[in-house]
Short mmCIF file of C-alpha atoms and ligand atoms in Angstrom, two decimals:
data_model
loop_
_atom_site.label_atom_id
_atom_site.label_comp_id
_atom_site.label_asym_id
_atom_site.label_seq_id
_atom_site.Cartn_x
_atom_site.Cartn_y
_atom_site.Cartn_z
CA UNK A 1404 124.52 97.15 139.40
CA UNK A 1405 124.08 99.74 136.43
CA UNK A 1406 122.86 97.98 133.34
CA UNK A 1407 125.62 98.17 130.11
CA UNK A 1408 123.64 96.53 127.55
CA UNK A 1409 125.37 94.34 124.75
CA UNK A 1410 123.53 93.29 121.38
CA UNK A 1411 124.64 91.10 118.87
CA UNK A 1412 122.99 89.92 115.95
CA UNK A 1413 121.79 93.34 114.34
CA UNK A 1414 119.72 91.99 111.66
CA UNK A 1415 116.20 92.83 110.53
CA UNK A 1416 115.41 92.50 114.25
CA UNK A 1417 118.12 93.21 116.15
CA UNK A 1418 119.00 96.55 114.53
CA UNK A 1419 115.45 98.21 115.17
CA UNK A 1420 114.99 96.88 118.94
CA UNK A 1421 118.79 98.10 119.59
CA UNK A 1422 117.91 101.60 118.36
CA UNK A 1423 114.76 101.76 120.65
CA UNK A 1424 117.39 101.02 123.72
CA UNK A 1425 120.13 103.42 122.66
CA UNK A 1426 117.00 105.88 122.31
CA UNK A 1427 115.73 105.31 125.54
CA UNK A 1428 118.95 106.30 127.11
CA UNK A 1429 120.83 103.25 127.21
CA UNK A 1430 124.62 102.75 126.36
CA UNK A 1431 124.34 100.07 123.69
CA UNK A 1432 127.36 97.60 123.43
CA UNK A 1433 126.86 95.88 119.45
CA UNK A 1434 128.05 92.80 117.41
CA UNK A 1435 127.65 91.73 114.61
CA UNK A 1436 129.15 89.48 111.69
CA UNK A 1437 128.17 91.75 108.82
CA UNK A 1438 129.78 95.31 108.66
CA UNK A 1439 126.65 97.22 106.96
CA UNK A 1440 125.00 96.25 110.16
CA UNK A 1441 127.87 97.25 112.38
CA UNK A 1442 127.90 100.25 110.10
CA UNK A 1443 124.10 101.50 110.62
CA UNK A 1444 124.51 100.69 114.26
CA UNK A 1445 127.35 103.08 114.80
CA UNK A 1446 125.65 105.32 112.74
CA UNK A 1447 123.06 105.39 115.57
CA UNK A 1448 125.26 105.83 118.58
CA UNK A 1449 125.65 102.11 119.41
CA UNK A 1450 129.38 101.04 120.36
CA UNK A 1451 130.73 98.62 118.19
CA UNK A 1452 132.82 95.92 118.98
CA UNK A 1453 134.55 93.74 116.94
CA UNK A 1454 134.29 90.22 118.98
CA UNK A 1455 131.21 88.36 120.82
CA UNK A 1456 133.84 87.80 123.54
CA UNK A 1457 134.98 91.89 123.26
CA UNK A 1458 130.94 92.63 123.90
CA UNK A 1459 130.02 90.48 126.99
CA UNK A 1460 133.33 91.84 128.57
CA UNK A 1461 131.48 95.25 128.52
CA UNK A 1462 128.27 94.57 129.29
CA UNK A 1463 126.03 92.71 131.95
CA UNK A 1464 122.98 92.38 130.27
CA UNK A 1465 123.41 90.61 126.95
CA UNK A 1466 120.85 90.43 124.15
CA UNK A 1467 120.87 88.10 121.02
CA UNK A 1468 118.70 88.29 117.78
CA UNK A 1469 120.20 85.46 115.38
CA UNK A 1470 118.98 83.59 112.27
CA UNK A 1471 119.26 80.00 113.29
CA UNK A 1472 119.59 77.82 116.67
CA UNK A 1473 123.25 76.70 115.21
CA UNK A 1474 124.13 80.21 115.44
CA UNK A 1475 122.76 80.99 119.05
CA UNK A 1476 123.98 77.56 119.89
CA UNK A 1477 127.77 78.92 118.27
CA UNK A 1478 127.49 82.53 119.76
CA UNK A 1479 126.44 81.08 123.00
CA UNK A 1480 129.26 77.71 123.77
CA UNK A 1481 131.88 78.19 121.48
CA UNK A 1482 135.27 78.66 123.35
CA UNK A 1483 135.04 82.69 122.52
CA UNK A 1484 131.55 82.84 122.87
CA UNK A 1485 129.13 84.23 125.74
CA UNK A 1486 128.59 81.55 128.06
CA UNK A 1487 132.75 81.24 128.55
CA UNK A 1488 133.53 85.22 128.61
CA UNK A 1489 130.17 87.11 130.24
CA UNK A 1490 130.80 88.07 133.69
CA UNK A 1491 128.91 86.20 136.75
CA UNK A 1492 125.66 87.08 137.31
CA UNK A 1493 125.19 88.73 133.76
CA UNK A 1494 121.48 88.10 132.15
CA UNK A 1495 121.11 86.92 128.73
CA UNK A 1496 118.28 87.31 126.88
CA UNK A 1497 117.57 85.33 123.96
CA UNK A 1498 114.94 86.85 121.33
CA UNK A 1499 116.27 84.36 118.32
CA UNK A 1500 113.48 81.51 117.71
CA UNK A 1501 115.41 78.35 118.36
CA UNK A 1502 114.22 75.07 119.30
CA UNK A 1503 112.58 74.55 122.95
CA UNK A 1504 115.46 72.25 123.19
CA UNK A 1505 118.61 74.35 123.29
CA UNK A 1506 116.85 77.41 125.10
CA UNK A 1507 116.22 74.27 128.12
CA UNK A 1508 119.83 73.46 127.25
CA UNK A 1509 121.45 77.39 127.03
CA UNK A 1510 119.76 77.75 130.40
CA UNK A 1511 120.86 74.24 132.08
CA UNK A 1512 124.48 75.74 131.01
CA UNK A 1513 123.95 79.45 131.71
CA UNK A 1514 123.50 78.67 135.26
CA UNK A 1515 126.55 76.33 135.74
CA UNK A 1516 128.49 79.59 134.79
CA UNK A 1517 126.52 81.49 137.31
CA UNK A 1518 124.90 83.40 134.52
CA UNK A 1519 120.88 84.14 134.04
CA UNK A 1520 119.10 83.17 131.15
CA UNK A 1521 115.55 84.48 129.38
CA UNK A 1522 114.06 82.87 126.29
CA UNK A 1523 112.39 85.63 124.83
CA UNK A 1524 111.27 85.17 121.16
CA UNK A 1525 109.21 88.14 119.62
CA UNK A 1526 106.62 88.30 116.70
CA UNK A 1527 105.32 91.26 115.33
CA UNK A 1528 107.52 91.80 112.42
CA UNK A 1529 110.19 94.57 111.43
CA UNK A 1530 107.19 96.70 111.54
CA UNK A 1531 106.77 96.06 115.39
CA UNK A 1532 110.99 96.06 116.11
CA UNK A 1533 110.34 99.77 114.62
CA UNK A 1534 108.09 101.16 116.47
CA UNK A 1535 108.43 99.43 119.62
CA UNK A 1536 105.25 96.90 119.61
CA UNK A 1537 106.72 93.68 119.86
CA UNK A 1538 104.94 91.08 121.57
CA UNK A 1539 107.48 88.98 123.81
CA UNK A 1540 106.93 85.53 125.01
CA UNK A 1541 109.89 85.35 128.05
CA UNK A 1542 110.03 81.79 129.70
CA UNK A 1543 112.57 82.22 132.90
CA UNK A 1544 112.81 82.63 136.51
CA UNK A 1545 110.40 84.94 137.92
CA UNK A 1546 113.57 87.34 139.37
CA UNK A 1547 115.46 87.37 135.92
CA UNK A 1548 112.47 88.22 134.03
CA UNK A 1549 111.79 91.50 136.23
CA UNK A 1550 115.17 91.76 135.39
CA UNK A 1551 114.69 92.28 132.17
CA UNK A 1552 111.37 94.06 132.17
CA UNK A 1553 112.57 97.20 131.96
CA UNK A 1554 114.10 96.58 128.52
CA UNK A 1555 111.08 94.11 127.12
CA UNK A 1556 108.88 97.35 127.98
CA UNK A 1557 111.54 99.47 126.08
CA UNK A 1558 111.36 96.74 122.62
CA UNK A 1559 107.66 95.55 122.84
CA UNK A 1560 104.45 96.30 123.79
CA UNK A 1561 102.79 93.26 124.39
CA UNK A 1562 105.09 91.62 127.25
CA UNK A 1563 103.87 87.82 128.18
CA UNK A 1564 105.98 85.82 131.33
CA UNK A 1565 104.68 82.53 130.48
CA UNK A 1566 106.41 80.53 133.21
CA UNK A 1567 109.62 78.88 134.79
CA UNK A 1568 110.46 77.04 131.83
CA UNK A 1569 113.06 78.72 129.67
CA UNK A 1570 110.75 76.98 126.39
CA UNK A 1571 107.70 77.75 127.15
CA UNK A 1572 107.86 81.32 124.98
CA UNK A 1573 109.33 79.18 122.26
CA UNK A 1574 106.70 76.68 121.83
CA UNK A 1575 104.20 79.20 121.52
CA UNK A 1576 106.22 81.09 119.00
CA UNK A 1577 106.88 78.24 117.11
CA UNK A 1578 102.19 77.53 116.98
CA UNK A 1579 102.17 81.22 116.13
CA UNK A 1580 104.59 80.69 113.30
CA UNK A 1581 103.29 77.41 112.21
CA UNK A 1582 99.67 79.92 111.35
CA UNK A 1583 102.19 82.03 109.61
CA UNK A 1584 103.12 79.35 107.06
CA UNK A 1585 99.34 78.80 106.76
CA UNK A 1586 98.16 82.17 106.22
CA UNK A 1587 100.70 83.41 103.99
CA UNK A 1588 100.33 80.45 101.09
CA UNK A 1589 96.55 81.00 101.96
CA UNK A 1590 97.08 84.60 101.03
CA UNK A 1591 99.08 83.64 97.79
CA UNK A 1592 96.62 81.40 96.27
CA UNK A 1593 93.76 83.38 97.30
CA UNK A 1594 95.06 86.27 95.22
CA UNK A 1595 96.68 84.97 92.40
CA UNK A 1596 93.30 82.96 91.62
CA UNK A 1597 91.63 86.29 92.21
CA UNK A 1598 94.02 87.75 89.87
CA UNK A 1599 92.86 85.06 87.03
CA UNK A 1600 89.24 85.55 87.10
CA UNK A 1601 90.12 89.39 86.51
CA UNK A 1602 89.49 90.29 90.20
CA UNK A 1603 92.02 93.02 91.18
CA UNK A 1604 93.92 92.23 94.25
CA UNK A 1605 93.13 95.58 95.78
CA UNK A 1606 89.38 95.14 95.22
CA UNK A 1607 89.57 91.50 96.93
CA UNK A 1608 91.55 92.92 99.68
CA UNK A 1609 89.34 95.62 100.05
CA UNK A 1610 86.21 93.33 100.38
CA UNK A 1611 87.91 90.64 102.01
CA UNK A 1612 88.99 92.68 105.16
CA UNK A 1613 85.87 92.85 106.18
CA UNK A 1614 84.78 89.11 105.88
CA UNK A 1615 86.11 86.37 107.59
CA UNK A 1616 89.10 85.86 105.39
CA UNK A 1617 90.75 88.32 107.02
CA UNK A 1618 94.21 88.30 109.00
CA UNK A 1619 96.80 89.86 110.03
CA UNK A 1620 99.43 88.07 107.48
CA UNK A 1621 97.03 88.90 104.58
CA UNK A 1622 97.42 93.06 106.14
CA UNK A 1623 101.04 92.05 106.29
CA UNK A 1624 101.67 90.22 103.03
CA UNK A 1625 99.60 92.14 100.68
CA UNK A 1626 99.90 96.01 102.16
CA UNK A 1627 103.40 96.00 102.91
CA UNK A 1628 104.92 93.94 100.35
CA UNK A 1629 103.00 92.54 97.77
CA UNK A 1630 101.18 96.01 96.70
CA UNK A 1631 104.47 97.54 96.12
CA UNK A 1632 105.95 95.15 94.52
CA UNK A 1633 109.09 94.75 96.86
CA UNK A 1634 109.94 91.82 98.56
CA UNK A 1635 113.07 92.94 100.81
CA UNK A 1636 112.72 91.11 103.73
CA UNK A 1637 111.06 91.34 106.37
CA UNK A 1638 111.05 87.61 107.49
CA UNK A 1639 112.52 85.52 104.86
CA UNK A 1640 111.08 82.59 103.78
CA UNK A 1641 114.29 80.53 104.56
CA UNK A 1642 113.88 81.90 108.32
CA UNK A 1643 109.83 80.97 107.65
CA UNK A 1644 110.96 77.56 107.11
CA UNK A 1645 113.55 77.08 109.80
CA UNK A 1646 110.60 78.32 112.16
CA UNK A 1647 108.44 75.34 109.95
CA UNK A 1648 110.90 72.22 110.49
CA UNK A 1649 110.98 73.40 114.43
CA UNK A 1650 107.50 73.52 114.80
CA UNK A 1651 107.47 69.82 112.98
CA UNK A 1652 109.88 68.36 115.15
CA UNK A 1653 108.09 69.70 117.80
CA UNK A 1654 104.54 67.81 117.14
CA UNK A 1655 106.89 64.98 116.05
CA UNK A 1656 107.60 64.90 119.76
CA UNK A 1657 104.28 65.42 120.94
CA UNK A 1658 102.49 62.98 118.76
CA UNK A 1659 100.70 64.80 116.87
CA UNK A 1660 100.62 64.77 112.50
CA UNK A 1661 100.15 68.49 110.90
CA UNK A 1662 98.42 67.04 108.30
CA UNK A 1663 98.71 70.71 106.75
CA UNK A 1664 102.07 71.66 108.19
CA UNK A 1665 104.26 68.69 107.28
CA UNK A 1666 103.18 69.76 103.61
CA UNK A 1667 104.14 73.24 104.09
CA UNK A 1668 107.67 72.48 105.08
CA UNK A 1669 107.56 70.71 101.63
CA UNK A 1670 106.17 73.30 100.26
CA UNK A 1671 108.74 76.63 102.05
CA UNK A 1672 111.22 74.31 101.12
CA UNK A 1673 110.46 74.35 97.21
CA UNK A 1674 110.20 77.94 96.94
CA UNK A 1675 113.28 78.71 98.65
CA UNK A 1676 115.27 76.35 95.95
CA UNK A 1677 112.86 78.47 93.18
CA UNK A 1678 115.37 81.09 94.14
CA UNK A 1679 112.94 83.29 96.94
CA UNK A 1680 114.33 81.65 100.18
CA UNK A 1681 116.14 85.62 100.97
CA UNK A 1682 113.44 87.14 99.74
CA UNK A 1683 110.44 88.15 102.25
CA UNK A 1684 108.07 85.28 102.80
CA UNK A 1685 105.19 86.79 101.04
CA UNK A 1686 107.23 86.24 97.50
CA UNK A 1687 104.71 82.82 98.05
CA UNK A 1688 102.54 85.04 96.20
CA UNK A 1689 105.40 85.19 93.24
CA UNK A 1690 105.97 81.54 93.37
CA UNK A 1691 102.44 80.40 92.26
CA UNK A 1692 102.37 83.26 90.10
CA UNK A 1693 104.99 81.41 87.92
CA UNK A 1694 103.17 78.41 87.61
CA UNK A 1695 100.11 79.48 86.55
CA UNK A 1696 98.82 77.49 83.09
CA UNK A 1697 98.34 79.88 80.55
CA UNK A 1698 95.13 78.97 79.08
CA UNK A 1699 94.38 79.92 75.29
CA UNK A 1700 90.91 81.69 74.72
P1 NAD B 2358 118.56 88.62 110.05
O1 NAD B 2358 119.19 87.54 109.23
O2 NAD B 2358 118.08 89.86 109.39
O3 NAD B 2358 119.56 89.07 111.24
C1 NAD B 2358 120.43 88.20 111.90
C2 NAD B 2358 121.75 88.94 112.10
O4 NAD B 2358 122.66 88.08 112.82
C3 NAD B 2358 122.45 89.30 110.77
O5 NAD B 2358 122.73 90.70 110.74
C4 NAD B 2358 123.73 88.48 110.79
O6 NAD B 2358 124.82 89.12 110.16
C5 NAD B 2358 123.95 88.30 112.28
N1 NAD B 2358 124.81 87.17 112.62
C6 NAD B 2358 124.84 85.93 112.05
N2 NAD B 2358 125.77 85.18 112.65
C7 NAD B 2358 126.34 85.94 113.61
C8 NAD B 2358 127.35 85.70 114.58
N3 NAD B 2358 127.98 84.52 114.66
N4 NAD B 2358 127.69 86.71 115.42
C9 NAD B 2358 127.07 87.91 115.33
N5 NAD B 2358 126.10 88.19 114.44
C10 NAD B 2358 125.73 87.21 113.60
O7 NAD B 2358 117.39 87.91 110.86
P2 NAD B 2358 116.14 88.63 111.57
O8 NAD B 2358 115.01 88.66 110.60
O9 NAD B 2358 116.60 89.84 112.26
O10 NAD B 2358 115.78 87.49 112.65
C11 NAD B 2358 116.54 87.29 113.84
C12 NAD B 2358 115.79 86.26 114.70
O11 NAD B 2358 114.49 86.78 115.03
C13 NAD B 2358 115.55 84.92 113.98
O12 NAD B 2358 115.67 83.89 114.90
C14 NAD B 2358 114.12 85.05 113.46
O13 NAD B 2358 113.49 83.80 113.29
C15 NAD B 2358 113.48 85.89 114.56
N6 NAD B 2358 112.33 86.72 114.15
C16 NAD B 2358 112.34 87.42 112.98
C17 NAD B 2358 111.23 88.21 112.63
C18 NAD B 2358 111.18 89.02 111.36
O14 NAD B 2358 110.08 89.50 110.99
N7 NAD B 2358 112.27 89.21 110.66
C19 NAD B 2358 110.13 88.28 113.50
C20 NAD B 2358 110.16 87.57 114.70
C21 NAD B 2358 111.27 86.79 115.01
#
């Protein structure tokens, strides 16, 4: 069967990895809610459609990239949404990061509608959706997932089929993005306290790449955003801190207290209210900034 490849949800992620198909060749079948996304798709040479229902009646492989699991869990079991319209045997591939839960769940349904189903959440960033270097974390049936290989190989780089269980890419996502909320307040007190003992943050960087403190969110948080000043997202902190509460509810369920983690929900949670929740997750940085005690000499 030839592949027509639908895409909707083209957001920060979505957007980038659909441009990487339509420039490998593929006919790219797109929906979204906002029309600036629609817009820049088109622009592109994706095919716009105006309805989730419109876009699985085109295509057979079916890609999502949405904000929250309420949306995925909407776009996916609503009466006009995929699971109802797709045709039989279509695969869907999930790269939102939902909750192991509903990707179990999506699948469980999926198949009563004789429909395949991958959960394949990505990290990497906007950075990686760019240029193609995603690493994907696919749980699924060993058939669907070389299925989809094709395509993973076309959006990532780094392509992991971690088992049977639709979850399984999902739970890891979620421990990678709990170290996420770690590193980047790590990152933001680190430099602002820098800042106040009249270190320059380009002089700690500097030295600090090359000592243990380094990471990959520090790289992230300081070179790409926090150096030049602009805090577009990227990942926003509210999508930070949906990733946060998942990965809470899921040691709630394993038994297991993030001493650490449970206070950074807290914590993501605060500084989205500050006003920085649409705002790339590195605006941490900003947030301390503000409450700094001015001292007098
Ligand atoms: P985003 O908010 O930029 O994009 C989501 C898109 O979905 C938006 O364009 C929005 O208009 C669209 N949308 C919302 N509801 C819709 C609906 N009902 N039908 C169709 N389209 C709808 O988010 P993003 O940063 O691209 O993230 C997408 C997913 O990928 C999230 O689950 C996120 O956690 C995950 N993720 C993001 C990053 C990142 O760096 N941004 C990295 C890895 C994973």
């Amino acid at each position: 069967m030839k592949e027509k490849l639908g895409f909707i949800g083209l957001g920060n992620m979505g957007l980038p990895m659909s441009i990487n198909l339509l420039r490998a060749g593929y006919e790219v079948y797109g929906f979204d809610t906002n029309t600036k996304a629609m817009e820049q798709f088109i622009a592109e040479g994706g095919i716009g459609l105006s309805t989730t229902k419109e876009l699985v009646q085109h295509s057979n492989v079916i890609m999502t990239s949405l904000p929250t699991p309420q949306v995925v869990e909407h776009v996916f079991t609503s009466e006009e949404g995929i699971l109802q319209n797709a045709q039989q045997g279509s695969l869907l591939i999930d790269f939102s990061t939902v909750n192991p839960e509903l990707n179990d769940e999506l699948h469980k349904k999926a198949q009563s509608f004789d429909l395949r189903y991958l959960g394949a959440p990505v990290s990497g960033g906007v950075i990686g959706a760019i240029n193609a270097t995603l690493t994907i974390m696919v749980g699924g049936e060993e058939k669907d997932y070389q299925s989809g290989e094709k395509i993973f190989g076309i959006v990532g780089k780094n392509i992991y089929h971690l088992g049977t269980s639709p979850s399984i890419g999902t739970r890891i996502k979620l421990l990678n993005n709990l170290m996420i909320g770690f590193y980047t307040q790590a990152v933001a007190e680190t430099i602002v306290l820098g800042e106040k003992m009249g270190i320059s943050a380009n002089t700690l960087y500097e030295v600090l790449s090359n000592s243990y403190g380094q990471s990959r969110i520090y790289e992230r948080n300081y070179l790409e955003y926090m150096k030049n000043e602009n805090y577009e997202p990227g990942f926003s902190t509210n999508l930070l801190l949906k990733d946060l509460r998942l990965a809470k509810n899921m040691a709630d369920e394993a038994g297991v207290p993030l001493r650490i983690g449970e206070q950074l929900v807290h914590l993501y949670n605060d500084i989205a209210a500050e006003g920085y929740g649409e705002n790339d997750m590195s605006a941490a940085y900003l947030s301390l900034k503000e409450k700094c005690i001015i001292k007098q000499p």
